[in-house]
Every structure is written in C-alpha cells, then in structure tokens.
Coordinates of C-alpha atoms in Angstrom, one line a residue:
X1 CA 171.8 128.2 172.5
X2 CA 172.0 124.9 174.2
X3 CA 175.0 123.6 173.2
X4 CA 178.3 123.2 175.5
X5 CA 180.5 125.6 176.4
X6 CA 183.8 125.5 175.1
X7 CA 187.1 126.0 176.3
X8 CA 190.7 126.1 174.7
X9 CA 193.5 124.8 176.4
X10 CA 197.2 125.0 175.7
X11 CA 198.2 123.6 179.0
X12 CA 199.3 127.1 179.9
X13 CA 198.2 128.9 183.4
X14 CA 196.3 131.1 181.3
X15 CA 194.4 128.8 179.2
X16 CA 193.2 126.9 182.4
X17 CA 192.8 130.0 184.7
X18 CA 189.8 130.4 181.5
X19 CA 189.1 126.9 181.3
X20 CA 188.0 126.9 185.1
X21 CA 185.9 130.2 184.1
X22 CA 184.2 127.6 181.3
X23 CA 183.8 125.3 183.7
X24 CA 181.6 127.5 186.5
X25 CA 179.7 128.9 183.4
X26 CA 178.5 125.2 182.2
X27 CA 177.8 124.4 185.4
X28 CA 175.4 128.0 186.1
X29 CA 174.3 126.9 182.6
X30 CA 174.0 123.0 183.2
X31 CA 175.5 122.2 179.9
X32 CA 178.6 120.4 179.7
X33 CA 182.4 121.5 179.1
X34 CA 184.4 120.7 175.8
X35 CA 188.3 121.2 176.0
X36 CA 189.7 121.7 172.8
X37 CA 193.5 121.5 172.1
X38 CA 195.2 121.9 168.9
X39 CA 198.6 120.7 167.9
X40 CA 199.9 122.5 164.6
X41 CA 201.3 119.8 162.3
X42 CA 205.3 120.4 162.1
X43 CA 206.9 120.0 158.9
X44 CA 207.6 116.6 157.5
X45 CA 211.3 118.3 156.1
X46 CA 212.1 119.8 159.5
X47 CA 211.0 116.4 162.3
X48 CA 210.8 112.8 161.3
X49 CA 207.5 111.0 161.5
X50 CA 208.1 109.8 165.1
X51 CA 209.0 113.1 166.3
X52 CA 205.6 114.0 164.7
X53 CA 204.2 111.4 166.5
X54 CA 205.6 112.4 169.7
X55 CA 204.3 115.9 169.3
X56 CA 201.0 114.7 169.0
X57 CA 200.9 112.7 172.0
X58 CA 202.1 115.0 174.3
X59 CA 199.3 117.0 173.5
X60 CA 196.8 114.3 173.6
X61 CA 198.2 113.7 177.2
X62 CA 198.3 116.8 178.5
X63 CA 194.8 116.8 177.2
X64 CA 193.4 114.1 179.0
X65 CA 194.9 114.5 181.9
X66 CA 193.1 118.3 182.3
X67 CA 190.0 116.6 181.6
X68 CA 190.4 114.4 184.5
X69 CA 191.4 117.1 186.6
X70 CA 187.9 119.3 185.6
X71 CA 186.0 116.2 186.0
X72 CA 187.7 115.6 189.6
X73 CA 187.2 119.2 190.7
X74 CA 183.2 119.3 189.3
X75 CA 182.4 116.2 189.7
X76 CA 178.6 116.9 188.6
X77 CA 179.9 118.8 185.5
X78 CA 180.3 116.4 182.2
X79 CA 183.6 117.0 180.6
X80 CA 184.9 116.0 177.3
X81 CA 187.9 116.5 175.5
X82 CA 188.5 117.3 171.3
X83 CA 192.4 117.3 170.1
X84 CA 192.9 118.4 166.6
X85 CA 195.8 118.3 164.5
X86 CA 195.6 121.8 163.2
X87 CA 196.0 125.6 163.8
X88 CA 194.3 126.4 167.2
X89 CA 192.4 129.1 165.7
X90 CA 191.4 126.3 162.8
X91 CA 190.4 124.1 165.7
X92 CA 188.5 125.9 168.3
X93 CA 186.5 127.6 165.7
X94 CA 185.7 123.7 164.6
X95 CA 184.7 122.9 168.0
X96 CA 182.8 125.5 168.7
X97 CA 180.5 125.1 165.6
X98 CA 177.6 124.1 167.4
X99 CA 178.2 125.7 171.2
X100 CA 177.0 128.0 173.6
X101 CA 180.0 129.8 174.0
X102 CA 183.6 130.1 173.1
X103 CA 186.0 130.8 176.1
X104 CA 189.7 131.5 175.7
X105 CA 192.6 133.1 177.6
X106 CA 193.7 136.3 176.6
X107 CA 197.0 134.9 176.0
X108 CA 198.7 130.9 175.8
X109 CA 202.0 130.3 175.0
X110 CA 202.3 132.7 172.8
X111 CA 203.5 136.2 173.0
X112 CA 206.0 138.4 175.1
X113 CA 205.7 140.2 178.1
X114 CA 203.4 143.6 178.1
X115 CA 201.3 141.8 175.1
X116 CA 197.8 142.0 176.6
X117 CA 195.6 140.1 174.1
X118 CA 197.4 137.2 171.3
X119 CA 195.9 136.5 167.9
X120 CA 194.3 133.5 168.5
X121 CA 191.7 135.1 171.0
X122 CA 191.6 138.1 168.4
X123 CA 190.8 135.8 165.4
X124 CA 188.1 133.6 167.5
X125 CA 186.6 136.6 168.6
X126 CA 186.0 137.9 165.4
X127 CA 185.0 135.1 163.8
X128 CA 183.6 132.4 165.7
X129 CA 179.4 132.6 165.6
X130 CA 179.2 131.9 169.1
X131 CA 179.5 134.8 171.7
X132 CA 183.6 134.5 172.8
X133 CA 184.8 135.2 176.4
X134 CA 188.1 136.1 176.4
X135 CA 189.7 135.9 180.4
X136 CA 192.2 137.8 181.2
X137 CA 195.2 137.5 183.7
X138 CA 192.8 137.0 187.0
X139 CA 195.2 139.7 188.9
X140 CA 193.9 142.2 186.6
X141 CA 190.2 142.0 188.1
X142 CA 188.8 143.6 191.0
X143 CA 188.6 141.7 194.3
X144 CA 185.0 143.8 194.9
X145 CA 183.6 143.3 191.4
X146 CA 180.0 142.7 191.6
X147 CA 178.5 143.9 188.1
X148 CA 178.0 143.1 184.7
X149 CA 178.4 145.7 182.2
X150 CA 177.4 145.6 178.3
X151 CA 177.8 148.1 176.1
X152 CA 174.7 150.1 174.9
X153 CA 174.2 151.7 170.9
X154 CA 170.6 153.0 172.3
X155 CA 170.0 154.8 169.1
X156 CA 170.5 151.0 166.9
X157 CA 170.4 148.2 169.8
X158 CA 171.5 144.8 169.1
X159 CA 169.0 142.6 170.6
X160 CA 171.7 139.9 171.0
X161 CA 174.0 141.9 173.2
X162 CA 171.6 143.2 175.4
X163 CA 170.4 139.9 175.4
X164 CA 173.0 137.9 176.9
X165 CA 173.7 140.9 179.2
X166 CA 170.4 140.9 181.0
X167 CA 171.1 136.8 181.2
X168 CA 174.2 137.5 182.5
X169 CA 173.3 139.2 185.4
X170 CA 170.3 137.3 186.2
X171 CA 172.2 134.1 185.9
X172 CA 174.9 135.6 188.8
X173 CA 172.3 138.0 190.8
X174 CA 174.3 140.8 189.8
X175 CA 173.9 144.7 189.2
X176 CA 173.5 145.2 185.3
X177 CA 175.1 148.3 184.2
X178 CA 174.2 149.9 180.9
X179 CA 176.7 152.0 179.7
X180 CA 175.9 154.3 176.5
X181 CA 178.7 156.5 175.7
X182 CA 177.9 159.8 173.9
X183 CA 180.1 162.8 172.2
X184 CA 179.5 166.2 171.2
X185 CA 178.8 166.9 167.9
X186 CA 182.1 167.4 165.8
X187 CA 182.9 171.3 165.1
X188 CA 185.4 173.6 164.2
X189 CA 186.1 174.9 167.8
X190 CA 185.8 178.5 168.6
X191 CA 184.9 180.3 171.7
X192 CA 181.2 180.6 170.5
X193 CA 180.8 177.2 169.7
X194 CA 182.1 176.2 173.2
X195 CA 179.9 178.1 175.3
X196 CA 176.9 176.8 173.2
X197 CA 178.0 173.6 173.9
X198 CA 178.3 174.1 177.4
X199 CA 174.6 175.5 177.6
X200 CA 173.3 172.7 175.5
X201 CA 175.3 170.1 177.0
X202 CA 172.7 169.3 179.6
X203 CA 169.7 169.3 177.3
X204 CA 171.8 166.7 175.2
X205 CA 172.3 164.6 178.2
X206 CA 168.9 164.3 179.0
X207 CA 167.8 163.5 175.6
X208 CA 170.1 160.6 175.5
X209 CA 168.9 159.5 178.9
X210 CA 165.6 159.6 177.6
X211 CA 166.7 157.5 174.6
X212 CA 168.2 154.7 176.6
X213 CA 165.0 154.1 179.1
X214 CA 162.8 153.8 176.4
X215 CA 165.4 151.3 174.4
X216 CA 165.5 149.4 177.4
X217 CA 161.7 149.4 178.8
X218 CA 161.2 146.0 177.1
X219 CA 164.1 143.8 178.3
X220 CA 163.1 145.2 182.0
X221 CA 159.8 143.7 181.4
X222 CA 161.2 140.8 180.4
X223 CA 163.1 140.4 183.4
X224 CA 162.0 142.1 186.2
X225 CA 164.3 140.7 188.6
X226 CA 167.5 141.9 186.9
X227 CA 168.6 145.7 188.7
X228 CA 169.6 147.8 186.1
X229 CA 171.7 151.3 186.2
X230 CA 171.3 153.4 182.8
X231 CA 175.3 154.7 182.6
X232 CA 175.2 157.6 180.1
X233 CA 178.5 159.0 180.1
X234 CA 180.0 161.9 177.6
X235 CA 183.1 160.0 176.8
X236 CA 184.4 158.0 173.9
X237 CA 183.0 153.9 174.1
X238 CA 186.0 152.3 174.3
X239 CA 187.2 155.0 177.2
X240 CA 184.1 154.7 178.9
X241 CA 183.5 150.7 179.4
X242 CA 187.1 150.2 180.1
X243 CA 186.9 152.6 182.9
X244 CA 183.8 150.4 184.1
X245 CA 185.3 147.2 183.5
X246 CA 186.8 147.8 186.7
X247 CA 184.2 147.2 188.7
X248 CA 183.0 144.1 186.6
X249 CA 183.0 140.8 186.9
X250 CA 181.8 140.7 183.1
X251 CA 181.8 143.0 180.1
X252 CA 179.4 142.6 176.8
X253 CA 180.1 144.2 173.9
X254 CA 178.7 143.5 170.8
X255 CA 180.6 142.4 167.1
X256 CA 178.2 143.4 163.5
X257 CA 178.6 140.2 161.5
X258 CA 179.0 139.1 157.7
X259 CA 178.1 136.8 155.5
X260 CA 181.9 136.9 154.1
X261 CA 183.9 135.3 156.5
X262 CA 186.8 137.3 154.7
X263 CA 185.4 140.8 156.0
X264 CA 184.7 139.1 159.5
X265 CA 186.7 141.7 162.0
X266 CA 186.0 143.1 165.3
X267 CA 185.0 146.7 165.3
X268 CA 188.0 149.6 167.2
X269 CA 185.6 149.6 170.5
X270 CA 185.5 145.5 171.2
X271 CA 189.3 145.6 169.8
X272 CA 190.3 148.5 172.7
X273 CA 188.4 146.9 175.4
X274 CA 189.7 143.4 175.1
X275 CA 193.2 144.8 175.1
X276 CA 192.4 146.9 178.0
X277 CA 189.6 145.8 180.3
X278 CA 190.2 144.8 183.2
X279 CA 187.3 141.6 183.3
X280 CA 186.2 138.9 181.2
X281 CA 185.1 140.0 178.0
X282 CA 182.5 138.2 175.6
X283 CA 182.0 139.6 172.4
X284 CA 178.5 138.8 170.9
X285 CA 178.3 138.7 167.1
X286 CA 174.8 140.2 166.0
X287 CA 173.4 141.5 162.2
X288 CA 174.7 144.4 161.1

C-alpha cells in the first residue's frame, strides 16, 4: 500500500517515542506522516460547553505543535495532522482507513505501572486493516539488535506476513529470521512414549526444516538480496519469538481476519508477544 503512515499521539513520551518510529518509517517509505489525536467528548451534565471547548483546544494545540516539531526535525518528510472528537480507538481506526500502516505506543496515558500493552493498541491491532506496529518502551530493546523476525506457519503461510517481513529487512539491510516453532505430538506420557519421541525427535526436525525451505524458496527468489536464517525451534510460538525478539529491531506476526468486524480479535500468539516482546511489533491481518 501507498498510503501514509499513521501515527497516534496522546502527547505522552510514549506516543511520540512511536510517532518518531512513524516518522523514520515514512521517510524509508517516502510517504508522508499523519498524526492522529483524539479527544473523547466529556459529558454535557458533568462540564459546561466552554470547558468542552477548552478540552478540545488543548488537544488541538498540543497537536499542532508536535506536527511542527516532526516537520522541524524531518524537514524533507510531509507531516499532517487529524484531531477528532471521539474515542482514540474510534479515531485512529478512521485515520488509518486508507494507510500504509498504523503505529501506536504500547501504552499513552492510560494504564498503571507493570501494564505492558493498553487497550487501545489491543483494539487497533485487532481491528484496523492495515498492518499495526505497536512500540514499546525503547529501554526494553536491545542496543545490538540487527534483525527482523516474522513468525512462520510453514505448513499454511500467510503470503501477507512473510511479505512485509522480507520488505522489512530489505528496506533496513537487515538479517531476516524465520522462526517456525514446532511441538511434539500430544500423548498420554509414559516411559515408552518418551524414548520414541526422543529417537524420532530428530527425524521430525528435519522434516520441518525441509518444510520451511521449500515454503520459503519463492520469496528468496523474489528477493535475492534479503539474508535469511530458517529458525526451527521445538518450543511453543509465543515462547519461541519472544525469546528472539530480543535480538530484533522488528517482529512480524501475522492476525487471520473476518468479514464480521464483531469476531475481529487477535489470536493467543500475537496477544503474548505484544505483551512481552521486547521490539516493535506489527501485526499483519491476512485471510483466514
């Protein structure tokens, strides 16, 4: 997609640490940058009109004003700026109806201390019909990260996902990891079972190996220049990319979508990994 890339800012450290992230994307993209704000309407029975008034200038303000900032600190990046009177999960969805991306902080205002992801990245994430980055507190990343790493279903791949991925990395000359997580077949444990397993376990292994290079012979065609490192791991998904988000300075995962908005929900392996990752995290919506 060729639209901008949009970012959601509360005025927050948070939501600009992921604006600035928007920012450097549109500019490796060359599209341009679309703040979005959102001011809930108060109550009518609880503030007076001016005071409702008020409200929404402050935000207005505090929206321009970041604009200007972005557009002093990139000068060759255009920079606009969308305030809504609504609920921010009502607005940035709005906003980004015809963009690129969606990029939010894991947490603005909102929330208490310890609470790693708030529910207006949540609900953008599994709704929006744009891939959604969601940035976490910068001191949580590596200083040495130097890959990206997308989750990998090699047995049902979601062109979308491994997609952006391969993008991804050729867009910041980076090491592509492709991590496809496997488990043992479930069984009633006994000692016979286990030492079965254990003989089999490498045969399996190789199989799945054998699985992913072929899944991803295409998109290595398709761009040659990308460096690429199959990561088949026995462990559960959720365990296995959060253990490699360490090392990355971007995570994929992807997010089966609906026609019913109302059944529209991220799946328990992109939920654990953008409460836990330790990177940027864009969840890329794909057919189910």
């Amino acid at each position: 997609m060729t639209g901008p890339v949009v970012a959601g800012v509360d005025g927050s450290e948070r939501s600009l640490v992921a604006a600035e992230w928007a920012a450097r994307e549109a500019l490796r993209r060359g599209v341009g940058l679309l703040l979005a704000h959102a001011c809930p309407p108060l109550p009518r029975r609880v503030s007076p009109v001016p005071g409702v008034d008020a409200w929404q200038h402050v935000g207005e303000q505090m929206l321009r004003r970041t604009a200007d900032e972005f557009m002093t600190r990139h000068p060759g990046l255009g920079v606009e700026g969308v305030h809504a009177d609504a609920e921010p999960e009502q607005a940035l969805l709005a906003a980004a109806a015809d963009a690129a991306l969606l990029v939010v902080g894991a947490r603005g205002w909102g929330g208490f201390d310890g609470l790693a992801v708030g529910s207006v990245a949540l609900h953008v994430a599994a709704t929006a019909d744009c891939p959604v980055v969601t940035v976490p507190d910068p001191a949580a990343r590596a200083p040495d990260a130097d890959e990206v790493v997308v989750g990998f279903t090699a047995h049902a791949p979601a062109d979308e996902t491994i997609g952006f991925a391969f993008r991804a990395a050729r867009e910041r000359n980076a090491l592509l990891r492709v991590v496809h997580a496997w488990e043992l077949p479930p069984a009633a444990p006994s000692a016979w079972m286990l030492t079965v397993l254990e003989e089999d376990r490498g045969l399996w292994e190789d199989q799945e190996s054998q699985v992913v290079s072929d899944a991803l012979r295409v998109w290595r065609e398709e761009y040659p220049q990308v460096a690429v490192v199959p990561d088949v791991v026995l462990l559960g998904p959720a365990q296995a990319l959060v253990r490699a988000s360490e090392r990355a300075r971007l995570l994929v995962v992807g997010r089966r979508t609906s026609p019913r908005v109302a059944e529209r929900r991220l799946g328990p392996v992109a939920h654990a990994v953008l409460h836990h990752a330790h990177c940027p995290v864009v969840v890329v919506p794909h057919p189910a």
